XYZ file of C-alpha atoms in Angstrom:
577
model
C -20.338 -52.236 -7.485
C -17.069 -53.306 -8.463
C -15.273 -54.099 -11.561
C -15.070 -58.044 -12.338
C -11.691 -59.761 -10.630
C -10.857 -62.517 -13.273
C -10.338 -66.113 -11.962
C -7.499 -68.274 -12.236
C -8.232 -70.332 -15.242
C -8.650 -66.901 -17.323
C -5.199 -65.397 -15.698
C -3.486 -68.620 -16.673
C -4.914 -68.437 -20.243
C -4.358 -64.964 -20.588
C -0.873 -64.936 -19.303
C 0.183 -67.790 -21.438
C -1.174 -65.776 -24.383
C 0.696 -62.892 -23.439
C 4.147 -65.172 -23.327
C 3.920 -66.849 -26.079
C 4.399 -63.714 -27.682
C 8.183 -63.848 -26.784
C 8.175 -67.226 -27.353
C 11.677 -67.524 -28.952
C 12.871 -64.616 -27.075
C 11.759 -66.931 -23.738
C 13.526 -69.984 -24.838
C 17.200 -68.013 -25.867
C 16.798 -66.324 -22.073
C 16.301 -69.988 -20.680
C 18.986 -71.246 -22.977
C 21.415 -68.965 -21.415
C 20.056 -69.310 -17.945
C 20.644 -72.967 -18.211
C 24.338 -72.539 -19.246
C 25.354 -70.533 -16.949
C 23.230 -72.834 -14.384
C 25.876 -75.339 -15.561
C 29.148 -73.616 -15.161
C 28.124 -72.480 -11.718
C 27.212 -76.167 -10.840
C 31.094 -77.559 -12.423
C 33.080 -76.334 -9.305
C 31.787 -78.586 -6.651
C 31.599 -81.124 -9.020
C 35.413 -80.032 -9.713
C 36.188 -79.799 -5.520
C 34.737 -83.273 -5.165
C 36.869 -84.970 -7.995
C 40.200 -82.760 -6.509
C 38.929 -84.587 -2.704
C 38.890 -88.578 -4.225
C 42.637 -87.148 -6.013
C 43.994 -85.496 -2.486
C 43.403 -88.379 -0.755
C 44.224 -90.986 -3.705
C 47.641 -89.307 -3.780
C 48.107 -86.417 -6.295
C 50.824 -83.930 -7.269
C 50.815 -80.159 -7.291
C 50.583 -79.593 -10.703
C 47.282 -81.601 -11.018
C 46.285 -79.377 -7.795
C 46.947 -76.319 -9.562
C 45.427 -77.616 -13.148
C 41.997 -78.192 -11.307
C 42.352 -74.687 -9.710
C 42.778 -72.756 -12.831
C 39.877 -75.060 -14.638
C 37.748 -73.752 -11.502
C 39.310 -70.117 -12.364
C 37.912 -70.645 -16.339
C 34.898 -72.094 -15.169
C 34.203 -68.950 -13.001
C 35.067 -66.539 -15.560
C 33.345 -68.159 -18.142
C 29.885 -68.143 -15.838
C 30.229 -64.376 -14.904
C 29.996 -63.986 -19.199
C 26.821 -66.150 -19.591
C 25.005 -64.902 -16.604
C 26.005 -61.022 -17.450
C 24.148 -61.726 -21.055
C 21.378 -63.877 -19.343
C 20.401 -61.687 -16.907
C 20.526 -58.994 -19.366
C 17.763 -60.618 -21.729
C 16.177 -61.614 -18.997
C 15.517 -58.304 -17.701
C 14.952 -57.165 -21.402
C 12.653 -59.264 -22.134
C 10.870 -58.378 -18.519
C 10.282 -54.901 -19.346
C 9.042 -56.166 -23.064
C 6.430 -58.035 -21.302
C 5.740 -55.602 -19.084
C 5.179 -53.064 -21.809
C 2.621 -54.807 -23.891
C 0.733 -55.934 -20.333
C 0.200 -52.185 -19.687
C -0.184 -50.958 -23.237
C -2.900 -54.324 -23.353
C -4.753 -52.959 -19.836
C -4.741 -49.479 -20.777
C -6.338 -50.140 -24.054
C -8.986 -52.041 -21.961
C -9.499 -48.955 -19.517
C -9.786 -46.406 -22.289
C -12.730 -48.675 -23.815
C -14.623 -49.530 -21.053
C -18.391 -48.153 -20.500
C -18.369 -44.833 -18.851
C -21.315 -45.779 -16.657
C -19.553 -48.788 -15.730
C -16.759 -47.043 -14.659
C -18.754 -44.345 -12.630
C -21.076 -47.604 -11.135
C -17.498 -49.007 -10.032
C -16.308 -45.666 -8.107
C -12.851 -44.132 -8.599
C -11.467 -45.957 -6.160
C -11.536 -49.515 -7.755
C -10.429 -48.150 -11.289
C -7.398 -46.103 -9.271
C -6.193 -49.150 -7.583
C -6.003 -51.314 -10.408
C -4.086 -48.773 -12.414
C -1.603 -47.746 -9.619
C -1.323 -50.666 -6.594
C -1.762 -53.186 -9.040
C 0.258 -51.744 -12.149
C 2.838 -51.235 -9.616
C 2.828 -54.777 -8.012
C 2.741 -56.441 -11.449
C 5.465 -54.037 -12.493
C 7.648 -55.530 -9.906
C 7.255 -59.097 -10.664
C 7.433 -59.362 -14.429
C 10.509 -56.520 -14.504
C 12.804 -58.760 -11.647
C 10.708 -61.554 -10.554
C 10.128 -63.565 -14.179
C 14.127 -63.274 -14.391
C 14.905 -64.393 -11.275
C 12.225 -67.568 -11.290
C 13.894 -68.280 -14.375
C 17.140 -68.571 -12.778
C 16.238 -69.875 -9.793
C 14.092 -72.488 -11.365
C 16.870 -73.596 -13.924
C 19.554 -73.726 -11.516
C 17.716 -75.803 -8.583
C 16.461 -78.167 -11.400
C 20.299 -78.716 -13.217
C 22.125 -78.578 -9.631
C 19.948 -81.995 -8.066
C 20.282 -83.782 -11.535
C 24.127 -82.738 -10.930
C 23.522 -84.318 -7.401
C 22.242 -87.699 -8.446
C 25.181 -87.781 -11.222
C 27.686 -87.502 -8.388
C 26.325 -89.687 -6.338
C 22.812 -91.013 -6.648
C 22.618 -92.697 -3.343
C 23.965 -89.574 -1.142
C 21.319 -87.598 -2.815
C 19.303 -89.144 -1.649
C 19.556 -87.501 1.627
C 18.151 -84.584 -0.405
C 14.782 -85.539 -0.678
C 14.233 -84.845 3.414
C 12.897 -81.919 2.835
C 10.520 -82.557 0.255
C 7.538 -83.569 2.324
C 7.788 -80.216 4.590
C 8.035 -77.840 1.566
C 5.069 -79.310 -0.111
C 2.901 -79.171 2.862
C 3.938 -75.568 3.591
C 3.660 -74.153 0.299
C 0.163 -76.125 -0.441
C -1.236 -75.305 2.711
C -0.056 -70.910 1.741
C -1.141 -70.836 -2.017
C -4.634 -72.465 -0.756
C -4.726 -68.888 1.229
C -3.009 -66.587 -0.564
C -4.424 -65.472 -3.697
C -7.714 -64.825 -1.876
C -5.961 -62.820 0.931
C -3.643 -60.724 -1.460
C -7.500 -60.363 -3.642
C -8.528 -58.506 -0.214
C -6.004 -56.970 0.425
C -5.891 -55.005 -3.500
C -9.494 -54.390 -2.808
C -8.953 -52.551 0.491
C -5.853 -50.237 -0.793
C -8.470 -49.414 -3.358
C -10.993 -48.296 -1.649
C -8.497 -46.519 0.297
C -7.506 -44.990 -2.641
C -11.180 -43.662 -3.372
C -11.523 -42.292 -0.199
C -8.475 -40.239 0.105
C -8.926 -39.308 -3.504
C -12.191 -38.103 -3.466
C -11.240 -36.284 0.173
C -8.302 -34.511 -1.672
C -10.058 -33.653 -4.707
C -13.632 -32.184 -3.292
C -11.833 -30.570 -0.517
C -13.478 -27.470 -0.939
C -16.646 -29.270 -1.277
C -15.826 -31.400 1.955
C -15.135 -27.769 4.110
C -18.268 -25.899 2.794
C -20.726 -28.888 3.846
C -18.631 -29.165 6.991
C -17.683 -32.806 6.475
C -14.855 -33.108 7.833
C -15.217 -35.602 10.610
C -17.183 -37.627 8.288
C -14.654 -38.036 5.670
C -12.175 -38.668 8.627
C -14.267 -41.648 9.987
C -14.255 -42.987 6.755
C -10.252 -42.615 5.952
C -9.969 -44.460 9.515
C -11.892 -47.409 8.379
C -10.434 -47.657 5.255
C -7.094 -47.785 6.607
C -8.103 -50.027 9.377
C -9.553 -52.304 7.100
C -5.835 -52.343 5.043
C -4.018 -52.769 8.228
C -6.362 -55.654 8.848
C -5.315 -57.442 5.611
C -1.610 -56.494 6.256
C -1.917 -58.414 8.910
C -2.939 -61.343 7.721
C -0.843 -61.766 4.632
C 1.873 -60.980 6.931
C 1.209 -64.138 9.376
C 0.745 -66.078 6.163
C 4.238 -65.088 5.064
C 5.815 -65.671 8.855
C 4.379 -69.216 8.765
C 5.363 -70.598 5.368
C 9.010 -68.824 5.965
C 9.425 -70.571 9.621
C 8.800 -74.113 7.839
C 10.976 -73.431 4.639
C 13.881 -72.397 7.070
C 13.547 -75.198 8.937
C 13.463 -77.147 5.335
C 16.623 -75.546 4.313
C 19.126 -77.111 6.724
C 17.659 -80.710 6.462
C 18.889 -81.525 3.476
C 22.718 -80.152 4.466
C 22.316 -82.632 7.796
C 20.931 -85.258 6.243
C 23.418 -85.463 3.410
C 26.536 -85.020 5.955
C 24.984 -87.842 8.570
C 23.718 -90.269 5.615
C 27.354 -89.621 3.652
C 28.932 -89.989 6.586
C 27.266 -93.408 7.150
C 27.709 -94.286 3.325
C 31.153 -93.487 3.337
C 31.802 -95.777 6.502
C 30.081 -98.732 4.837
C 32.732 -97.493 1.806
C 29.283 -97.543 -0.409
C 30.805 -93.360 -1.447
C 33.425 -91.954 -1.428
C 34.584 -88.960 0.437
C 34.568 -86.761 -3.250
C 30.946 -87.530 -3.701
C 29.972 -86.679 -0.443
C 31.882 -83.491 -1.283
C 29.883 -82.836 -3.980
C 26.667 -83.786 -3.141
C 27.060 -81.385 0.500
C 28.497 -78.514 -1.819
C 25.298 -78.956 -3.892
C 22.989 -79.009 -0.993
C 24.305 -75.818 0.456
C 24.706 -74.655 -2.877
C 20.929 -75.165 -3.655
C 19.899 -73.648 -0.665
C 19.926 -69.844 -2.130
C 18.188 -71.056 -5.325
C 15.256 -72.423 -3.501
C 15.044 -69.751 -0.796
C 14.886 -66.808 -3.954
C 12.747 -69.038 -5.491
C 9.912 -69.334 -2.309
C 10.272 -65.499 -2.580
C 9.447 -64.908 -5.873
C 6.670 -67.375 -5.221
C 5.125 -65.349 -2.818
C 5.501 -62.276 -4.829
C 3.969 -63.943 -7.554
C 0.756 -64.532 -5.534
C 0.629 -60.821 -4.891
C 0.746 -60.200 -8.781
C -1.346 -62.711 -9.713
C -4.211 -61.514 -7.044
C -3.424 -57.867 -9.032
C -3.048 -59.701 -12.910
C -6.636 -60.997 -11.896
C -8.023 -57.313 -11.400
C -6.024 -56.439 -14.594
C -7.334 -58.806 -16.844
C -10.994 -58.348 -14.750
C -11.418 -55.268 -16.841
C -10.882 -57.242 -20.238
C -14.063 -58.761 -19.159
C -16.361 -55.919 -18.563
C -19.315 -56.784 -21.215
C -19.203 -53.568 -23.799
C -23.029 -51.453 -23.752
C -23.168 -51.074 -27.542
C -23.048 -53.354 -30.387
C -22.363 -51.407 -33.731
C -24.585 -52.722 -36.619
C -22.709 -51.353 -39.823
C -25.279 -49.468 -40.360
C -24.320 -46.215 -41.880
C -26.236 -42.782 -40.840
C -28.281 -41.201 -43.907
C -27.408 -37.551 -42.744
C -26.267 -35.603 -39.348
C -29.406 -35.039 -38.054
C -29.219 -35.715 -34.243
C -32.649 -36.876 -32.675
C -33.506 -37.780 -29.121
C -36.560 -39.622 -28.466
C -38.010 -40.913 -25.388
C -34.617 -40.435 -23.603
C -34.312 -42.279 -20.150
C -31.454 -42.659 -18.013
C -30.744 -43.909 -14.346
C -27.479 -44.302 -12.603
C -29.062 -46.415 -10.175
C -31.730 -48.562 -10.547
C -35.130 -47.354 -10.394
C -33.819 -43.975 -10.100
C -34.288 -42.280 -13.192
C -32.698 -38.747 -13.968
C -33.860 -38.200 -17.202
C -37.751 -38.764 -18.052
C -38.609 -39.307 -21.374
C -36.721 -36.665 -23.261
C -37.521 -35.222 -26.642
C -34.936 -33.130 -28.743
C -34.852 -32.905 -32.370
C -31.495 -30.680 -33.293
C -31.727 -28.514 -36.302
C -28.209 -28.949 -38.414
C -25.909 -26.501 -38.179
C -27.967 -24.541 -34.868
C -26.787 -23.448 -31.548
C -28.562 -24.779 -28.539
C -27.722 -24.005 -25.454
C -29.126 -26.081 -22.265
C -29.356 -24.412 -18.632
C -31.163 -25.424 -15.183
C -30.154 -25.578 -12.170
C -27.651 -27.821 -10.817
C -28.613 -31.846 -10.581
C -31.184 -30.868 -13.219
C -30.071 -33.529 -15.560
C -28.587 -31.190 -18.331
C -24.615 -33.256 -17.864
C -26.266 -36.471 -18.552
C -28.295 -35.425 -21.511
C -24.840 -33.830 -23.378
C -23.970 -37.492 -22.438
C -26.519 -38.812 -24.180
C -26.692 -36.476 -27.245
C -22.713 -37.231 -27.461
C -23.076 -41.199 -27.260
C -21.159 -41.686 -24.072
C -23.697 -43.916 -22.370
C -26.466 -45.537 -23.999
C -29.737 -44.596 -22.904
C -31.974 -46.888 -20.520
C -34.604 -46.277 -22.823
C -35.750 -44.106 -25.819
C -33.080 -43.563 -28.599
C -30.855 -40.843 -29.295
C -29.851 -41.313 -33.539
C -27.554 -39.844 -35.925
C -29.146 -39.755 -39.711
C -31.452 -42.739 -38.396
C -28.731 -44.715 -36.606
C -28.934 -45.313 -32.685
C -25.282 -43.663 -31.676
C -24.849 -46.900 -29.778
C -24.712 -48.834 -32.850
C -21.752 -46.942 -34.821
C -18.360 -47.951 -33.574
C -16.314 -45.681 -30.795
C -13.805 -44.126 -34.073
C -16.752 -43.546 -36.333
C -18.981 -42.436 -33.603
C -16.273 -39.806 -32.630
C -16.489 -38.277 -36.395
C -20.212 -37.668 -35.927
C -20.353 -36.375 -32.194
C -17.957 -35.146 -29.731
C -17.811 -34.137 -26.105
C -15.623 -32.162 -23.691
C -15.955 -31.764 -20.776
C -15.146 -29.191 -17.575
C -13.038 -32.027 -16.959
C -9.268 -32.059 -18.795
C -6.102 -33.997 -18.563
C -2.790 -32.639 -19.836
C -1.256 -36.051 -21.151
C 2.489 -36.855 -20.074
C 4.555 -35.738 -23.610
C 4.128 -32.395 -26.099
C 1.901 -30.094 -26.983
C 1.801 -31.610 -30.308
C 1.691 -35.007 -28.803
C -1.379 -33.961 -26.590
C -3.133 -32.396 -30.126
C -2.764 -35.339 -32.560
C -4.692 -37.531 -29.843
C -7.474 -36.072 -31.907
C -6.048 -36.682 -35.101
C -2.649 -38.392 -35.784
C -2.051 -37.315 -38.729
C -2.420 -33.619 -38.613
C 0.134 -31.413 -39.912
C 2.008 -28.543 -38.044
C 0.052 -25.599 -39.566
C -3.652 -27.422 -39.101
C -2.120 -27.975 -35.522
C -1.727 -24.046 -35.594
C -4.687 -23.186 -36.634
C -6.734 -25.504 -34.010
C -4.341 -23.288 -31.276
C -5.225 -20.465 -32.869
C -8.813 -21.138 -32.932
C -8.899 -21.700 -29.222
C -6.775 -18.411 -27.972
C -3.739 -20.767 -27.069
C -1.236 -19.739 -30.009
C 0.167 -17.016 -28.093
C 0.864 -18.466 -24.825
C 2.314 -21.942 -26.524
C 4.983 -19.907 -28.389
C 6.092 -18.237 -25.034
C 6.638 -22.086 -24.278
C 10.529 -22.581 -24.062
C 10.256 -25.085 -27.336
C 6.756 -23.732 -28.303
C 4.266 -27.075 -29.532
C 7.578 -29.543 -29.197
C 7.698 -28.578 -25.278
C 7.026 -31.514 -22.822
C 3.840 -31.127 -21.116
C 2.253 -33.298 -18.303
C 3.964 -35.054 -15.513
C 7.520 -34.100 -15.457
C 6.923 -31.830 -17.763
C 5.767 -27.644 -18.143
C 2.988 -27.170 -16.090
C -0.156 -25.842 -17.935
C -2.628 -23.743 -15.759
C -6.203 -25.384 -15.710
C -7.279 -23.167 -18.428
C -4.580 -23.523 -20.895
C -5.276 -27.497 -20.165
C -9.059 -26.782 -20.940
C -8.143 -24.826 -24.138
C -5.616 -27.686 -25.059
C -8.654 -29.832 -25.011
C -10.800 -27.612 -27.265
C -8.211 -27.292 -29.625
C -8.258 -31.495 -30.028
C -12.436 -30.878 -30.858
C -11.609 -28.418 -33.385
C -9.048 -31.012 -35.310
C -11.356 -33.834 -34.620
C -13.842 -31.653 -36.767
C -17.448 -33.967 -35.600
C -20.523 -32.356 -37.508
C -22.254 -32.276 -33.835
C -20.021 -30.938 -30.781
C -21.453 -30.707 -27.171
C -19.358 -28.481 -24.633
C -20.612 -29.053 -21.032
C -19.614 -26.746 -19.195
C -16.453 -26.542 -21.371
C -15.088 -23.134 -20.446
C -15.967 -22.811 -17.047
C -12.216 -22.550 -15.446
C -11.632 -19.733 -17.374
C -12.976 -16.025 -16.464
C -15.589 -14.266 -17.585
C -14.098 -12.420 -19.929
C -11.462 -15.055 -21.163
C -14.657 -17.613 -21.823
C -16.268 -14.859 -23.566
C -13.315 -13.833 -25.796
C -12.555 -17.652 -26.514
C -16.477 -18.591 -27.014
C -16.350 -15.733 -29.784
C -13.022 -16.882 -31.399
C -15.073 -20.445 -31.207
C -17.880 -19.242 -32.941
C -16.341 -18.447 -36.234
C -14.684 -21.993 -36.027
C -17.967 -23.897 -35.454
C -19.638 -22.406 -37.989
C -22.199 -24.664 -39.973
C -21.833 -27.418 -36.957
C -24.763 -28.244 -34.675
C -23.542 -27.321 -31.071
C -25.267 -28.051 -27.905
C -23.549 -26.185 -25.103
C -24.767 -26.901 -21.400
C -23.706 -23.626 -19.480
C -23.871 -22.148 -16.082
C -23.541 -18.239 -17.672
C -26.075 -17.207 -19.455
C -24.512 -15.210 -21.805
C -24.127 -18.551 -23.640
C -27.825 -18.980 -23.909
C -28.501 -15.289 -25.051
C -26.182 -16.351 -28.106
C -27.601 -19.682 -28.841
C -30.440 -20.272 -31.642
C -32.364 -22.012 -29.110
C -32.641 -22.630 -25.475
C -33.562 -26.015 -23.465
C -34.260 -25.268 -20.138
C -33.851 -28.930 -17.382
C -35.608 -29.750 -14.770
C -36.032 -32.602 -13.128
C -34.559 -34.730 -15.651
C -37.099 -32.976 -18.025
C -37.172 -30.288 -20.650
C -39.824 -27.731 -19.539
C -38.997 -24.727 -22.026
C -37.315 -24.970 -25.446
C -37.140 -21.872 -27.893
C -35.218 -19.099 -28.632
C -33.583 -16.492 -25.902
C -36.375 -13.630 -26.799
C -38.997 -16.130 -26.614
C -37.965 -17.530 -23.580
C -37.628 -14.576 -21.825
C -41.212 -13.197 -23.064
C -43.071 -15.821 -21.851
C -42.027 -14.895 -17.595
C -41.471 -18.817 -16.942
C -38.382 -20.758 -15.754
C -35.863 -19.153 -17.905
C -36.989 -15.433 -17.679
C -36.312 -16.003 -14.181
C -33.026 -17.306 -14.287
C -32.003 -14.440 -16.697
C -33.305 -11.749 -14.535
C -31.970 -13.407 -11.360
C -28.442 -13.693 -13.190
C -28.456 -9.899 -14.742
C -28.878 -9.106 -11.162
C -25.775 -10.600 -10.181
């Protein structure tokens, strides 16, 4: 499964949203990209009118007058198109801003099990190849087509003012760039769509080769994950190659369409001028405009094909605006923080269920701690107990209220869940904590630190909280990251908290030390804490043993362990170790 690829009536409507944003800001950059369209376009006009005067019979000193108005005229276009290419590129980068801020707000909100249907690949591609491609054209392309656009427009009306019949000569090449550029944008959107879609999935692969490596050597798949980086990259040579012989093609014609119009207008003037229909000024002007237009039009094919490479990646962009949401909050508001689970079922695929009818009513304020052996199901019932996917059927409820029908802030204030999983975010520690909560103070900041064991060792950093963390930044070991993580639970402060798996990159001891320091900090909260050491469950309240998708024990560690069943054996078996 892949995320939806938008089509082009909803990239045109969404990118015409997203400009008329700058509205005003658009029209001063045209303004100024018109002017200095203008000045550029007075000097053949000027060399033309200096031509008829030459061979009319002139003096020096009108000679010289005409060369210092060309001089001004110069001067006075390097001004306008120094401040029009500068808010141009401003505005750019404006519009490139709110794109990304827009697509990452989409990413952050879309359905986990979505995003895990999709793959990593997909979601990778659209936030790196496609970020980056997009990045290119709005930052230098939408200046440039501005430019471009303004100036071929302003320089033929200049042509037909000189000399209407000579520019006529300039419509030769019309005919040959319509057919060549129809014939490619028919083509390309759908090529460049193919060719995003293959970077992505080789994206996927060589992520998921690079980031299970361990997993890949121990299973001894090696040539397997090979095979399938060879395809992948076959498969985006394959679609190199045929956006490349699209690009070879429509280039050859538009060459070929560029030196027309400068032969044509020297033969037909040429004729004009010996019928003494022109004059040799206008021709002049009207050839000076024809090889002046010739740049214009050959940036402005360019950009053109660029912009079929973002607009194949603005359609994956805006494809995630349109993933349908899996909840629907009522308003409804829960009665108390009792968390229930009733009936819970779950499948990742289709007819493939990994949890089977699961019951779990949590006592507020209790520890429970959920073991079994790996694939049991005990991940995707935290999942469900924390509200990250909604379950395929059953009901998991807060004080009476389906989790799936509070909104994602409120929801977050009731239940939260972290992971094994962590992400140091690109700016300060103190950045990274209010994530959780923006408006915390320094000392609640300290205290959530200190809660967590990470006090000590983010003083030691060379501008303590204030230090840059993240890309570019100080690197943070995989367990301070985890225990920056923890520290945004405790300031988040939910009355239910489920930790999968939560301190399992830090040592035994370490985990132990900072699952004590937790303790007094979770007091009075209900936590659920899916663990591979058992310690964890010999300090819990209760203990739900998975298997199967299935809870087959649930009671406390003595009781468990009394009985001789599942759990007693997985205690013995692990005291052995």
């Amino acid at each position: 499964m892949q995320l939806p690829v938008a089509d082009a009536r909803t990239v045109r409507s969404l990118s015409m949203a997203l400009l008329r944003r700058y509205r005003r800001r658009l029209v001063v950059v045209v303004t100024l990209q018109a002017l200095a369209a203008v000045a550029a376009l007075a000097v053949p006009w000027l060399l033309g009118d200096l031509v008829d005067a030459v061979a009319q019979g002139t003096t020096l000193a009108h000679v010289n007058s005409v060369g210092l108005t060309i001089v001004g005229v110069v001067v006075v276009q390097a001004v306008i198109t120094r401040f029009a290419q500068r808010g141009a590129m401003i505005l750019g980068e404006e519009v490139f801003a709110r794109l990304r801020e827009d697509f990452l707000l989409a990413v952050t909100h879309l359905p986990l099990s979505t995003v895990e249907r999709a793959g990593t690949g997909d979601l990778l591609g659209r936030t790196t190849n496609d970020i980056d491609r997009v990045q290119w054209t709005v930052r230098f392309g939408v200046p440039r087509l501005l430019v471009t656009s303004a100036t071929i427009l302003l320089t033929l009306a200049a042509a037909v003012l000189a000399s209407p019949l000579v520019a006529l000569a300039l419509l030769v090449a019309v005919p040959l760039i319509t057919v060549a550029t129809r014939r490619y944008l028919r083509t390309a959107t759908p090529a460049y769509l193919v060719n995003s879609e293959a970077y992505a999935r080789l994206n996927g692969v060589l992520t998921e080769s690079v980031e299970q490596a361990a997993t890949v050597d121990a299973l001894g798949l090696g040539r397997r994950r090979r095979a399938r980086t060879d395809a992948a990259v076959a498969r985006a040579w394959d679609t190199e190659v045929v956006t490349l012989r699209m690009r070879v093609v429509l280039f050859f014609w538009l060459g070929l369409s560029f030196t027309l119009p400068i032969v044509a207008t020297l033969l037909w003037g040429a004729w004009l001028l010996d019928a003494g229909l022109v004059t040799l000024g206008a021709v002049t002007t009207v050839a000076l405009y024809a090889m002046q237009v010739r740049s214009p039009v050959d940036e402005l094919l360019f950009w053109i094909d660029e912009l079929q490479v973002a607009n194949a990646s603005l359609a994956r962009l805006f494809g995630v605006t349109l993933v349908e949401p899996d909840r629907s909050p009522s308003g409804a508001v829960p009665a108390d923080d009792h968390v229930v689970a009733a009936g819970v079922r779950y499948a990742y695929r289709e007819g493939q269920d990994v949890l089977h009818g699961v019951d779990l009513d949590l006592v507020p304020g209790e520890r429970l701690a959920v073991v079994g052996p790996s694939g049991a199901g005990k991940s995707t019932l935290g999942r469900m107990l924390a509200g990250i996917h909604p379950p395929g059927g059953g009901s998991v409820t807060v004080g009476g209220v389906p989790l799936v029908d509070l909104p994602e802030e409120e929801l977050r204030s009731h239940v939260a869940l972290v992971t094994q999983e962590h992400h140091v975010f690109v700016g300060t520690v103190e950045d990274n904590l209010r994530l959780a909560r923006a408006g915390a103070s320094e000392e609640e900041m300290r205290a959530a630190l200190a809660a967590v064991d990470a006090l000590e060792w983010v003083d030691r950093l060379p501008e303590g909280a204030r230090t840059e963390v993240g890309s570019g930044g100080t690197d943070l070991t995989p367990a301070q990251a985890q225990q920056l993580a923890l520290a945004r639970l405790v300031l988040l402060d939910p009355h239910t908290l489920v930790l999968d798996e939560a301190t399992s990159l830090l040592d035994p001891r370490a985990a132990r030390h900072l699952e004590r320091s937790l303790s007094a900090v979770l007091s009075g909260r209900t936590v659920v804490a899916i663990a591979h050491r058992l310690h964890t469950a010999h300090d819990a309240d209760r203990v739900a043993v998975v298997e199967g998708g299935r809870i087959v024990e649930l009671g406390s560690h003595d009781e468990l362990v009394s009985r001789g069943g599942e759990y007693a054996a997985l205690w013995h078996s692990w005291q052995q170790e």
